[in-house]
CSV table of C-alpha atoms and ligand atoms in Angstrom, one decimal:
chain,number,residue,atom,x,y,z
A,2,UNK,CA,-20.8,-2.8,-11.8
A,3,UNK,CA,-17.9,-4.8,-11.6
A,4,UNK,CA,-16.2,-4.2,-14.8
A,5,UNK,CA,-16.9,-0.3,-14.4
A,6,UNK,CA,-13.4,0.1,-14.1
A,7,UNK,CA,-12.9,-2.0,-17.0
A,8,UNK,CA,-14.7,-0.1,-19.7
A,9,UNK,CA,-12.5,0.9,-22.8
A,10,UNK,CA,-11.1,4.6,-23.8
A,11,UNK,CA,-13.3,6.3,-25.4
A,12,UNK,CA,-11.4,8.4,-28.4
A,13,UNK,CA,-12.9,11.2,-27.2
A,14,UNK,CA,-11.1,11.6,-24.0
A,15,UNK,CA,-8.9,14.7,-25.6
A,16,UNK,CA,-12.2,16.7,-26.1
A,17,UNK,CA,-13.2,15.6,-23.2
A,18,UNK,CA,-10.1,17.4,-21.2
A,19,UNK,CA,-10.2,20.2,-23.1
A,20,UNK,CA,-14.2,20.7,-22.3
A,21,UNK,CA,-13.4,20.9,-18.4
A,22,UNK,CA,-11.4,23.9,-19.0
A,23,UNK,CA,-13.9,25.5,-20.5
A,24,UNK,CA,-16.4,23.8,-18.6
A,25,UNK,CA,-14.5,25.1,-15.3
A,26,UNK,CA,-12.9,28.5,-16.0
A,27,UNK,CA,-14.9,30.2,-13.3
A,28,UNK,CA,-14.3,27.9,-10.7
A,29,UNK,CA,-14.1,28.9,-7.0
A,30,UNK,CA,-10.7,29.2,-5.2
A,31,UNK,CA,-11.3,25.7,-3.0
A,32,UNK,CA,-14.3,23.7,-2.6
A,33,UNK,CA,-15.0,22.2,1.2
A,34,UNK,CA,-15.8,18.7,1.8
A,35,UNK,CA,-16.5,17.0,5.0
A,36,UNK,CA,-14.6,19.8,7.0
A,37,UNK,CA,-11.8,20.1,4.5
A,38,UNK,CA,-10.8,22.7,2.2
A,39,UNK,CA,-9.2,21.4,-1.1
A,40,UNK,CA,-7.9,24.1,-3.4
A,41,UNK,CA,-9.2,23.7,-6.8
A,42,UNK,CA,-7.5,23.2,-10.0
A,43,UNK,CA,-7.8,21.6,-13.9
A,44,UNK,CA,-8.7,18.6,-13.0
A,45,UNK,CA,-11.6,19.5,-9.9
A,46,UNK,CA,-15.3,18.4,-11.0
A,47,UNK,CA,-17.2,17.5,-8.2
A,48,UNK,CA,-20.0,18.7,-8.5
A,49,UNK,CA,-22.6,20.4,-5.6
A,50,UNK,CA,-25.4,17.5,-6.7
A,51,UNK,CA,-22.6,14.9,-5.8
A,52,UNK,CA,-20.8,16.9,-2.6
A,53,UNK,CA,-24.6,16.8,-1.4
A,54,UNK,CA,-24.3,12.9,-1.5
A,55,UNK,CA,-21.6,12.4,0.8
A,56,UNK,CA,-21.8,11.0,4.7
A,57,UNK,CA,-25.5,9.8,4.2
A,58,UNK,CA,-24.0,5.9,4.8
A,59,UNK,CA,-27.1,4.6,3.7
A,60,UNK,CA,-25.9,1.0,4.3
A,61,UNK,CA,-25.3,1.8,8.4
A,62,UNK,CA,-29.1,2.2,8.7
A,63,UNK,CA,-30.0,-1.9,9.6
A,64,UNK,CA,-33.1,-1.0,8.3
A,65,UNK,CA,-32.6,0.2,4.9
A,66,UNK,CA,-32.3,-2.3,2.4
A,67,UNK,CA,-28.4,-1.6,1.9
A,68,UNK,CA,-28.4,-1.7,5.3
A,69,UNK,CA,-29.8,-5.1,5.8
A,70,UNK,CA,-28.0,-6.4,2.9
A,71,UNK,CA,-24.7,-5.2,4.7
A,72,UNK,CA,-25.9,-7.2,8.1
A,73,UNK,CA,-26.4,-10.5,6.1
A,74,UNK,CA,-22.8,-10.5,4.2
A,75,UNK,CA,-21.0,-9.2,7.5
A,76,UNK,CA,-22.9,-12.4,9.4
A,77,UNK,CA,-22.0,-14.5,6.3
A,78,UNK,CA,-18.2,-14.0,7.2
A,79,UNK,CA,-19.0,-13.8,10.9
A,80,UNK,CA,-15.1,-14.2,11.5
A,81,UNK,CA,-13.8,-11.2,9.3
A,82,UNK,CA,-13.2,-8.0,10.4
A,83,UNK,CA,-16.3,-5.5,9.1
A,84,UNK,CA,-15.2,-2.2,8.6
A,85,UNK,CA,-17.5,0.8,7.7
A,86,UNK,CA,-17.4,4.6,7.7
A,87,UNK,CA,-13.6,5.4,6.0
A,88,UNK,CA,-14.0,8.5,4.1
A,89,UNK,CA,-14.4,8.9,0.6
A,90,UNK,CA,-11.8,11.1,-0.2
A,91,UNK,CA,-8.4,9.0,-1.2
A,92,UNK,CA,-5.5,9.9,-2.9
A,93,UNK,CA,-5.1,8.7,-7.4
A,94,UNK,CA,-2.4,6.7,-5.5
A,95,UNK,CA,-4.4,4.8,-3.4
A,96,UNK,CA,-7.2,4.4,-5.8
A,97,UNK,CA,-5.2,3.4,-8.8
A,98,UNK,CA,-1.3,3.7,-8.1
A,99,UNK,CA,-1.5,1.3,-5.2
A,100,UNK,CA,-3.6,-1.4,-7.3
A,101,UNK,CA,-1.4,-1.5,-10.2
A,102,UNK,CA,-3.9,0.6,-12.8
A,103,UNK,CA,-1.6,1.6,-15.6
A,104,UNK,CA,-1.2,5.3,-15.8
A,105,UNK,CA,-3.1,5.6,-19.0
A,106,UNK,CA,-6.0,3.6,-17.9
A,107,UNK,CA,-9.8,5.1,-18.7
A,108,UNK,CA,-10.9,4.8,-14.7
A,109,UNK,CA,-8.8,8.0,-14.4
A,110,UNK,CA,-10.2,10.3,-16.8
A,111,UNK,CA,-12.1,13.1,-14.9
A,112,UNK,CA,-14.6,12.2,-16.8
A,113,UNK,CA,-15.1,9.1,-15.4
A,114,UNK,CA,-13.7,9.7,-11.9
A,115,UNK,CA,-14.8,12.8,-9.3
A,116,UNK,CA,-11.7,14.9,-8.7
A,117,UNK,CA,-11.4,17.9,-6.1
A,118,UNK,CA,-8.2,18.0,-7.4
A,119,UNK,CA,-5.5,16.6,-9.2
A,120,UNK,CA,-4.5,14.9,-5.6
A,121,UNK,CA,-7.5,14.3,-4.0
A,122,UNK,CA,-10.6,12.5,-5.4
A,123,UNK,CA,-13.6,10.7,-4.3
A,124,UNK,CA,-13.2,6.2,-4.4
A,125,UNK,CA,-14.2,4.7,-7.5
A,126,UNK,CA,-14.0,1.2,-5.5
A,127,UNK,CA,-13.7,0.0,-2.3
A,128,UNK,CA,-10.5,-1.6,-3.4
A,129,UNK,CA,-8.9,1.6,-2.8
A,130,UNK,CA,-8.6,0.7,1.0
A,131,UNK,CA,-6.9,-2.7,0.5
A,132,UNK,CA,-3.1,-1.7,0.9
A,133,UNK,CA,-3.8,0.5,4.3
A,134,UNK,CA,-6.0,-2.6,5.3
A,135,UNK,CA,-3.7,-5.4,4.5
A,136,UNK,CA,-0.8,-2.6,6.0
A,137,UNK,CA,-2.7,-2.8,9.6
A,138,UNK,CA,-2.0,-6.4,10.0
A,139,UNK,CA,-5.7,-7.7,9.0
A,140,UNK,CA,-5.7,-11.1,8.2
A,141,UNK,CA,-9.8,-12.0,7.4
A,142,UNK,CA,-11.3,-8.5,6.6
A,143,UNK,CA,-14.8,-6.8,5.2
A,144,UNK,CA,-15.0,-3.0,4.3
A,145,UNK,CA,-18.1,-1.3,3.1
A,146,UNK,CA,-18.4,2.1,1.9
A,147,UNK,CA,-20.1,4.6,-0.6
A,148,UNK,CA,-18.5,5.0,-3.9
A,149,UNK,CA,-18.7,7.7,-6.4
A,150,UNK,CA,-18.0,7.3,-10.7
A,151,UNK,CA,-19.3,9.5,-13.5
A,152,UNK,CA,-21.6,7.3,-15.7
A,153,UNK,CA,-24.7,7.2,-17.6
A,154,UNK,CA,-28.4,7.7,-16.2
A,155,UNK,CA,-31.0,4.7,-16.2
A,156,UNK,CA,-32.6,2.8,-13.3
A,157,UNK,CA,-29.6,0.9,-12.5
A,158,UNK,CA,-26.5,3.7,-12.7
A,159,UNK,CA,-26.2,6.4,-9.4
A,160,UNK,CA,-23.2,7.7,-9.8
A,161,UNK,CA,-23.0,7.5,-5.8
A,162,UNK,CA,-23.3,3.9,-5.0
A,163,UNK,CA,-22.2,1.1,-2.3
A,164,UNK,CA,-19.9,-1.6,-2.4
A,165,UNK,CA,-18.2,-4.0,-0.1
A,166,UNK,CA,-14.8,-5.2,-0.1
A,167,UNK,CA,-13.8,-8.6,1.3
A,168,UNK,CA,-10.4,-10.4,1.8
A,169,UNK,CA,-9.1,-13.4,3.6
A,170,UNK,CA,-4.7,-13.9,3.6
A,171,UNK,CA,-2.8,-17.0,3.8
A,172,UNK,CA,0.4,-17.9,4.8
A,173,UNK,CA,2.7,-18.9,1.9
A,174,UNK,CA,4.2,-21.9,3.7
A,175,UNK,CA,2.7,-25.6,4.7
A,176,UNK,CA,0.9,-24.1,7.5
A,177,UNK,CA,-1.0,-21.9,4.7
A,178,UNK,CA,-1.8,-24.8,2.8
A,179,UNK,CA,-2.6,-27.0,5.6
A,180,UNK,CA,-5.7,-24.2,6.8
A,181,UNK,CA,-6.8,-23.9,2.9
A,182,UNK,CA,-7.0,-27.8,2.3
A,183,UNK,CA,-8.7,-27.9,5.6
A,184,UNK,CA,-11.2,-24.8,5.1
A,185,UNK,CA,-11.6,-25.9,1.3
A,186,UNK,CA,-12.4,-29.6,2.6
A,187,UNK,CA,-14.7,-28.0,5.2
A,188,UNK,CA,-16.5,-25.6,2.4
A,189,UNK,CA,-16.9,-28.3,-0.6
A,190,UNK,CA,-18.8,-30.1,1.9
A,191,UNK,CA,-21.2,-27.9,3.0
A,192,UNK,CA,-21.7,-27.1,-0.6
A,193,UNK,CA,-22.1,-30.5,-2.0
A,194,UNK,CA,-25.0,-30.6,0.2
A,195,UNK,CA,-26.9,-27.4,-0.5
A,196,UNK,CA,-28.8,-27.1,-3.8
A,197,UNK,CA,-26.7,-24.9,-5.7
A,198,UNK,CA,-25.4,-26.0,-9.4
A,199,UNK,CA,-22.0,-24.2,-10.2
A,200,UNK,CA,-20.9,-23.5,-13.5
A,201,UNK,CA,-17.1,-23.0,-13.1
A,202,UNK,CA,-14.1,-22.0,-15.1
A,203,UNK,CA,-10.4,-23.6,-14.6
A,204,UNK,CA,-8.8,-22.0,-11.5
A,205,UNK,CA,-5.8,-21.1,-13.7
A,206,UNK,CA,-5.8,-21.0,-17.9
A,207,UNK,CA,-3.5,-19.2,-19.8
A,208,UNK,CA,-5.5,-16.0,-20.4
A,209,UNK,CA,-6.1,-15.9,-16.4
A,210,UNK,CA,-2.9,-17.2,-15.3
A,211,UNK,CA,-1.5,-17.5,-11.9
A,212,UNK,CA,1.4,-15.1,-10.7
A,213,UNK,CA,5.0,-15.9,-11.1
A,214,UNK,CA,5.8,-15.2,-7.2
A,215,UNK,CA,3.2,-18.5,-6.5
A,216,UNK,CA,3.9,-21.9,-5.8
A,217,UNK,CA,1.1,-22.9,-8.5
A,218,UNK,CA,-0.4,-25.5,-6.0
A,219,UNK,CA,-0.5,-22.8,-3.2
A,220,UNK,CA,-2.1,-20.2,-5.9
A,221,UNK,CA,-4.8,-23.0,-7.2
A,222,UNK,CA,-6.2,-23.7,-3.1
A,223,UNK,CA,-6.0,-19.8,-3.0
A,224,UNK,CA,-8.2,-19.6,-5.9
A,225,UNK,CA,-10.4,-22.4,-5.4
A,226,UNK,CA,-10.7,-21.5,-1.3
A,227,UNK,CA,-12.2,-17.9,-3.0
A,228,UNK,CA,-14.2,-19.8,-5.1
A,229,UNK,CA,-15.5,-22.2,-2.3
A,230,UNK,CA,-16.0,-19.0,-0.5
A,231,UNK,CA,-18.3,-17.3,-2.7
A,232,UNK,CA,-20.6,-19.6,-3.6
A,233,UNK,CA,-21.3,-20.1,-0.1
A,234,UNK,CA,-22.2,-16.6,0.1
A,235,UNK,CA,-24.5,-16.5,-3.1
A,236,UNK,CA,-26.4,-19.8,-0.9
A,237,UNK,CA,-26.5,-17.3,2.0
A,238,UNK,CA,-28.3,-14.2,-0.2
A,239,UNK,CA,-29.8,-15.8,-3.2
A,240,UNK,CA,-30.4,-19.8,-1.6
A,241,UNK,CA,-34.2,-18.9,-0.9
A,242,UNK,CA,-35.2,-16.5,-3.3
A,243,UNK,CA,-33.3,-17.2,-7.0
A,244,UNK,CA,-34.3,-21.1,-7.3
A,245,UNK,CA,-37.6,-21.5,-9.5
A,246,UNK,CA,-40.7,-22.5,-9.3
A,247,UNK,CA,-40.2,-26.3,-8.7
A,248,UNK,CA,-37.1,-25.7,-6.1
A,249,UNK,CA,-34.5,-25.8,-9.0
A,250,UNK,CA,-31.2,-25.2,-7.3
A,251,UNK,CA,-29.8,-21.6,-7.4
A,252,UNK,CA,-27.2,-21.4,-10.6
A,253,UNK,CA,-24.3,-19.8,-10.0
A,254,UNK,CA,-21.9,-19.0,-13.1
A,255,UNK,CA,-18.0,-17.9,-12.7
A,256,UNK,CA,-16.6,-16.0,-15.7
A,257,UNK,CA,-12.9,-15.4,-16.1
A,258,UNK,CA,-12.4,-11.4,-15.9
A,259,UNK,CA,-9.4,-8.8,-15.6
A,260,UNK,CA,-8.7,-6.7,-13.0
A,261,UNK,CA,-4.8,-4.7,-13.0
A,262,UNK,CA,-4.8,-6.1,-8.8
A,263,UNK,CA,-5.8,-9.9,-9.2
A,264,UNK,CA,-4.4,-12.7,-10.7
A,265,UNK,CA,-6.3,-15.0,-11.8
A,266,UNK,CA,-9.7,-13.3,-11.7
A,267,UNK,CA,-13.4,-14.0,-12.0
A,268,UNK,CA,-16.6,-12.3,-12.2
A,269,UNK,CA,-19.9,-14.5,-10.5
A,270,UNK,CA,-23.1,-14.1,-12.1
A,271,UNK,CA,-26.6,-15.3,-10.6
A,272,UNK,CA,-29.2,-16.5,-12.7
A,273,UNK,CA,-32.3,-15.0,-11.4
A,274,UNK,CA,-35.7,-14.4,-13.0
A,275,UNK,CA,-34.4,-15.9,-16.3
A,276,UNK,CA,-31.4,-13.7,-17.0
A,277,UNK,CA,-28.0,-13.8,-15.7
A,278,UNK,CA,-26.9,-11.1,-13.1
A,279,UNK,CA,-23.2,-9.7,-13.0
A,280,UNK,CA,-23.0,-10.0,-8.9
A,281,UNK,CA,-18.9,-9.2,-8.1
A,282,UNK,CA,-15.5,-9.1,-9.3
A,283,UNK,CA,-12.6,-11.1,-7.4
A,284,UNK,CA,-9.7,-12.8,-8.2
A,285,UNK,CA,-5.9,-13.5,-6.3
A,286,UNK,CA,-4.7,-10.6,-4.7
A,287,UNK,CA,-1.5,-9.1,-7.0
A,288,UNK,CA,2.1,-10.1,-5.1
A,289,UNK,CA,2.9,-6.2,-5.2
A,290,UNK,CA,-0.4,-4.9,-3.3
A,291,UNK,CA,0.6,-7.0,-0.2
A,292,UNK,CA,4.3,-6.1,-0.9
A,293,UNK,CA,3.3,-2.4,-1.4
A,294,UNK,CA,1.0,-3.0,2.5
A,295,UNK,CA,4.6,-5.0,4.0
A,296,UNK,CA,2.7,-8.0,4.7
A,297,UNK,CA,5.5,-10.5,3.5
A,298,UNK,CA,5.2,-14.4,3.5
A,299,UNK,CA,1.6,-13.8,2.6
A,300,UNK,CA,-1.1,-15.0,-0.3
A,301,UNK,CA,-4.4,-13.7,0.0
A,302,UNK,CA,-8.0,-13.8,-2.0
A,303,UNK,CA,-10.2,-10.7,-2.5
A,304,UNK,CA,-13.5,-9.7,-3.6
A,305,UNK,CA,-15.7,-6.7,-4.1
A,306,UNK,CA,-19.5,-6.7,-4.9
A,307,UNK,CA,-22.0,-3.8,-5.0
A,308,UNK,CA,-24.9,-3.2,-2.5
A,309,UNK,CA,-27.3,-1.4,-5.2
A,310,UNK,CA,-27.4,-3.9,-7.9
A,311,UNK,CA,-28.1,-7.1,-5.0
A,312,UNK,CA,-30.3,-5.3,-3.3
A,313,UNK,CA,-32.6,-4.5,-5.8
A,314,UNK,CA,-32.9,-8.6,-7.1
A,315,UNK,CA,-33.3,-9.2,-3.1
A,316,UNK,CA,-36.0,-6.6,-2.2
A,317,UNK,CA,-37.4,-6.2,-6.0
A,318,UNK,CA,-36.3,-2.4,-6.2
A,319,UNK,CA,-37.1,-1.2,-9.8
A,320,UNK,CA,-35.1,1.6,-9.3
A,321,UNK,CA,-31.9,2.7,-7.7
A,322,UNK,CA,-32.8,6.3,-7.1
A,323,UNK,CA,-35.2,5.0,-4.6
A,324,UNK,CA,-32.6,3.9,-2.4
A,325,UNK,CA,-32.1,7.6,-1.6
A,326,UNK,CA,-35.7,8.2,-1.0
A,327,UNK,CA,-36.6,9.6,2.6
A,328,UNK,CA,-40.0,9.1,2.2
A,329,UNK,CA,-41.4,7.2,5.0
A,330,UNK,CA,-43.2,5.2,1.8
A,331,UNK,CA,-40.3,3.6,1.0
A,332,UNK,CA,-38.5,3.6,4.5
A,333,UNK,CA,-41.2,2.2,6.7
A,334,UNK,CA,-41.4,-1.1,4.2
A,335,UNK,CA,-38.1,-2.5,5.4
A,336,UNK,CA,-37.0,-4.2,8.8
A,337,UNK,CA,-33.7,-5.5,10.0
A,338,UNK,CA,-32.7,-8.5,9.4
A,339,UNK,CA,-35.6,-9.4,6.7
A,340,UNK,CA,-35.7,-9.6,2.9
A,341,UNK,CA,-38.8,-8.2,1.7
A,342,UNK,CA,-40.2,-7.8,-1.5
A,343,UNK,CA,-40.9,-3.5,-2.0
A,344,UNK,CA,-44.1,-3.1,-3.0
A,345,UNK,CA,-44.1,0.4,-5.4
A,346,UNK,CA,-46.1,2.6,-3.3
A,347,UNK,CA,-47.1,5.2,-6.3
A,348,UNK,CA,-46.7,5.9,-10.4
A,349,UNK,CA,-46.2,9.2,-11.6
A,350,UNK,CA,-46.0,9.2,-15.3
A,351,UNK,CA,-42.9,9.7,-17.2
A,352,UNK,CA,-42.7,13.1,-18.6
A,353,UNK,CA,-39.9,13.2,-21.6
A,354,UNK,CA,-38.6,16.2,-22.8
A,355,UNK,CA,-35.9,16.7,-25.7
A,356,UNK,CA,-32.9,19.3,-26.4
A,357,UNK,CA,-31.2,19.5,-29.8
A,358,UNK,CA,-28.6,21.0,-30.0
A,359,UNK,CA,-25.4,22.1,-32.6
A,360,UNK,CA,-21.8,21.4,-29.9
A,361,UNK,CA,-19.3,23.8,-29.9
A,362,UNK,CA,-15.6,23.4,-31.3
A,363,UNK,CA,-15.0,21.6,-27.6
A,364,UNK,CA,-17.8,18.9,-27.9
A,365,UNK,CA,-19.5,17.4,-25.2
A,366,UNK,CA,-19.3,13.7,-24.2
A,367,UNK,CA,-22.6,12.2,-22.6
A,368,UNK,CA,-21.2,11.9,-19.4
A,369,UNK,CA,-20.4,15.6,-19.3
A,370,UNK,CA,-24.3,16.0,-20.1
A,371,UNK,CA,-25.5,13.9,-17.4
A,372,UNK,CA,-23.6,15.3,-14.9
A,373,UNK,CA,-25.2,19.3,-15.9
A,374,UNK,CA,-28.9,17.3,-15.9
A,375,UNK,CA,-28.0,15.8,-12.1
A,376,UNK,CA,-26.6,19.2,-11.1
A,377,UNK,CA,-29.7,20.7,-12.3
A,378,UNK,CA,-32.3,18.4,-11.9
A,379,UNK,CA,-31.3,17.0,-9.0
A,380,UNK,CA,-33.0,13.6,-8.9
A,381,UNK,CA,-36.0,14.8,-10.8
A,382,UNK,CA,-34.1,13.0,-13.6
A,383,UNK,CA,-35.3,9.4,-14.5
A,384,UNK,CA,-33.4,8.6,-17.4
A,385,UNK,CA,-31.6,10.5,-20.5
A,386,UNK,CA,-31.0,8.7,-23.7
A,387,UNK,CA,-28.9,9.9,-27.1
A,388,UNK,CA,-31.7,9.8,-29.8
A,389,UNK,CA,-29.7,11.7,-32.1
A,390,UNK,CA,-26.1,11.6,-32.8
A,391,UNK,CA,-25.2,13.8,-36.8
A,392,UNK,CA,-22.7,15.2,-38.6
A,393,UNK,CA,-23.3,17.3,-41.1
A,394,UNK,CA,-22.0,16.0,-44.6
A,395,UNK,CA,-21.0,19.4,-46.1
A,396,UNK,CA,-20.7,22.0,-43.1
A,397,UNK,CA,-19.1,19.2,-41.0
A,398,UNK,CA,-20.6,20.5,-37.9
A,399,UNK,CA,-22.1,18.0,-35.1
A,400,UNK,CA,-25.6,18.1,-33.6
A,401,UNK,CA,-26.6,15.8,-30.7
A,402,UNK,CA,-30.2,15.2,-29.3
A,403,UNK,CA,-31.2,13.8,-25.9
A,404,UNK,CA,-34.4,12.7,-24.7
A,405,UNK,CA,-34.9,13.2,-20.4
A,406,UNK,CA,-37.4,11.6,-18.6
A,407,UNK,CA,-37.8,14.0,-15.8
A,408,UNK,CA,-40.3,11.8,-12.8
A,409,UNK,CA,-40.2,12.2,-9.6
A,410,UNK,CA,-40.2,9.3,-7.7
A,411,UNK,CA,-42.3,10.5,-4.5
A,412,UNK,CA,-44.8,13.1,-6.0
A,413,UNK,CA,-46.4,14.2,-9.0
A,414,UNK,CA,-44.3,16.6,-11.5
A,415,UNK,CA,-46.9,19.0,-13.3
A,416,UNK,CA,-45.8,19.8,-16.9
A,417,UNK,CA,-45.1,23.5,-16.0
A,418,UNK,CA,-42.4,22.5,-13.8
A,419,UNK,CA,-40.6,19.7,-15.8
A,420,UNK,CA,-40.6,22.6,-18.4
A,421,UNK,CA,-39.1,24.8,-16.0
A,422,UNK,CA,-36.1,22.5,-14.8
A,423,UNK,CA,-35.6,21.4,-18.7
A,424,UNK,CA,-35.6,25.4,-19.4
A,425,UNK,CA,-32.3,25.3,-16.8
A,426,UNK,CA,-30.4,22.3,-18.2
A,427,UNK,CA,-30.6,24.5,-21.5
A,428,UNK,CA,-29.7,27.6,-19.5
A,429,UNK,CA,-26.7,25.7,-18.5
A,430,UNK,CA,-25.6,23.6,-21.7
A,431,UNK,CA,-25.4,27.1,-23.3
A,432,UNK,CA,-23.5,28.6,-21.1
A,433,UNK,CA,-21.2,25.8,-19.7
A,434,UNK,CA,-20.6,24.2,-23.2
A,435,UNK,CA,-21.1,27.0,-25.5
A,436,UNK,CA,-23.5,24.7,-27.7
A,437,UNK,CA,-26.3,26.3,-30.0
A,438,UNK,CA,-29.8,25.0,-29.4
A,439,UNK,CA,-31.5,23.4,-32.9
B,30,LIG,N1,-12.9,-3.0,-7.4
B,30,LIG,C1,-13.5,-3.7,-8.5
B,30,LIG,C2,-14.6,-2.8,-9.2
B,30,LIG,O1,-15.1,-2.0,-8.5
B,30,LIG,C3,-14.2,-5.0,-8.0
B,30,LIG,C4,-13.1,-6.0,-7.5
B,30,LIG,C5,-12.6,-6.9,-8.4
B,30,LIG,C6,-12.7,-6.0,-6.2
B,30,LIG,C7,-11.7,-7.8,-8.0
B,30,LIG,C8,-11.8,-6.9,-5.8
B,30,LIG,C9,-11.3,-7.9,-6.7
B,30,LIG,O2,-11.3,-7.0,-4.5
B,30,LIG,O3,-10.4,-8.8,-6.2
B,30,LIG,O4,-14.8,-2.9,-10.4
């Protein structure tokens, strides 16, 4: 979730460019999104499946489970100000530029990001809305929206999902430090009461160091204020529902992480159910973000969590396509306000089809492949794994093999048509990617 942003070049990128040439070389003059025409170009690859996905704001429904789960953080920080509903499409600038990404960093890739063109694009993060937000003047602040990346298929990766981004800013001088001592004496408190047992990490170590424009005591209450912070949220959601059997106190781990906008930074993981859950990313907001928003005299904290991946601990959603569902099934189980635990409502089985196939000179990289199953499966499509990844020793030519699990999730798919829709994700790897079918 978290550490999307995070992952590593792949050395296929090059191939990967090259493909959405080919890939796109009978594109349409503009594609039109909420409204807007954007003029298309090299770089546009949203696709219809995805364009479909925007302005549902799942998590403004008080009675969906993102919606609920939204409620209980916003009354968590009943003092911040809880934005919702800024549109999804930002500028590379504000999504990477303004955060300090490096220009050669994999989060830009259009095949990992959803472009309409090369100066338009849909969030990757919610983080893309910190310098306008710190720029208005806000001081204690929430913001929740959808977010859209390019990744794999299984139960836990949409490439449409929620997160919310929170911050709180400080002023540099002794009456900054004089509110965290107070807040963090205030917050330690509460916390040394609750049953909660915290793993931590230092504040500051020389892999996740604090910034040079700190005053290094000002920087460690910063850190330790977010820190204080958090954990009192993870009592909020997880307090009654993560401890175990005999009322063992909820476990909370911090990891040290890297993000290009924080200094230091952590990740905070949940244990819950026996394994450890990856639950947000947050660290000391970079000097140059708030520089970049003219909020001068200033430090400031910020997190960002995602909706899907707490919700489904919370509620016991197996999968994350269901929080799309419209069927009154899945709707009618949730109320305002409440945690429940879902209770799955049907089983169709699993219905697994494989394509083998020889790729063309351009080569295909997976995400390219999931994106033609979504686009023409739609969200018939359970999972798709790579089974078979060759190159032949003497003709030196490549063959890949996928297995899909096409299952609906609120009806029973007959054979006939899962052999249909697989029939049109060959259609359209032959003739988007040229490959030849084994
Ligand atoms: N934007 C990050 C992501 O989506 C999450 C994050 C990390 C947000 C650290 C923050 C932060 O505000 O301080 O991977």
């Amino acid at each position: 979730m978290t550490a999307g942003l995070a992952r590593t070049r792949s050395s296929l990128h090059f191939l990967r460019t090259v493909q959405y040439r080919r890939c796109y070389s009978t594109r349409p003059p503009s594609v039109s999104l909420l409204g807007k025409e954007y003029p298309t170009d090299k770089t546009t690859n949203i696709t219809s499946a995805i364009a479909d996905k925007v302005g549902r704001n799942l998590y403004m429904n008080p009675s969906h489970p993102l919606g609920i789960l939204h409620a209980l953080v916003s009354s968590h920080f009943r003092d911040f100000n809880s934005m919702v509903g800024l549109p999804p499409v930002v500028t590379p600038a504000q999504n990477f530029d303004d955060l300090s990404f490096p220009p050669d960093h994999p989060g830009r890739a259009v095949t990992d990001s959803y472009y309409l063109n090369d100066s338009a694009m849909l969030r990757t993060h919610t983080s893309a809305h910190e310098v306008e937000t710190f720029a208005r003047g806000e001081r204690r602040w929430l913001l929740s929206a959808d977010v859209y990346r390019r990744d794999e298929i299984d139960a836990s990766h949409y490439p449409v999902f929620h997160q919310m981004e929170g911050a709180r800013v400080f002023a540099s001088g002794a009456e900054g430090r004089a509110e965290l001592e107070a807040d963090n004496a205030r917050l330690a408190g509460e916390l040394a009461r609750a049953r909660i047992a915290i793993e931590d990490v230092p504040h500051v170590s020389p892999t996740n160091p604090a910034q040079a424009a700190h005053d290094p005591v000002l920087a460690e209450l910063v850190a330790q204020n977010l820190k204080l912070s958090l954990n009192s949220l993870m009592l909020s959601l997880f307090g009654d529902h993560a401890g175990g059997e005999a009322g063992e106190p909820l476990r909370v781990r911090w990891i040290e992480a890297f993000f290009p906008f924080t200094t230091p930074s952590y990740e905070v993981e949940v244990f819950f159910r026996g394994k450890w859950l990856e639950i947000l990313g947050c660290g000391v907001v970079q000097q140059q973000t708030l520089d970049r928003a003219n909020v001068p005299n200033s430090i400031s904290w910020a997190f960002g969590l995602g909706l899907e991946r707490i919700a489904m601990i919370l509620f016991s959603i197996p999968d994350i396509r269901l929080f799309w569902s419209q069927d009154p099934r899945f709707l009618s189980q949730f109320t305002a306000g409440q945690i429940s635990t879902f209770k799955p409502y049907s089983k169709y089985p699993a219905c697994y089809k494989d394509v083998s196939f020889w790729l063309s000179e351009a080569g295909l990289h997976d995400n390219d492949f999931c994106d033609l199953v979504r686009d023409t499966a739609g969200d018939l499509v359970q999972d798709v794994v790579l089974i078979d990844d060759f190159t032949h020793p003497k003709t030196k030519r490549s063959s890949k093999c996928y297995r899909i699990n096409y299952c609906s999730m609120d009806r029973s798919l007959s054979n006939e048509e899962a052999n249909e829709v697989h029939a049109q994700v060959i259609a359209s790897l032959k003739d988007k990617f040229g490959v030849e079918i084994r």
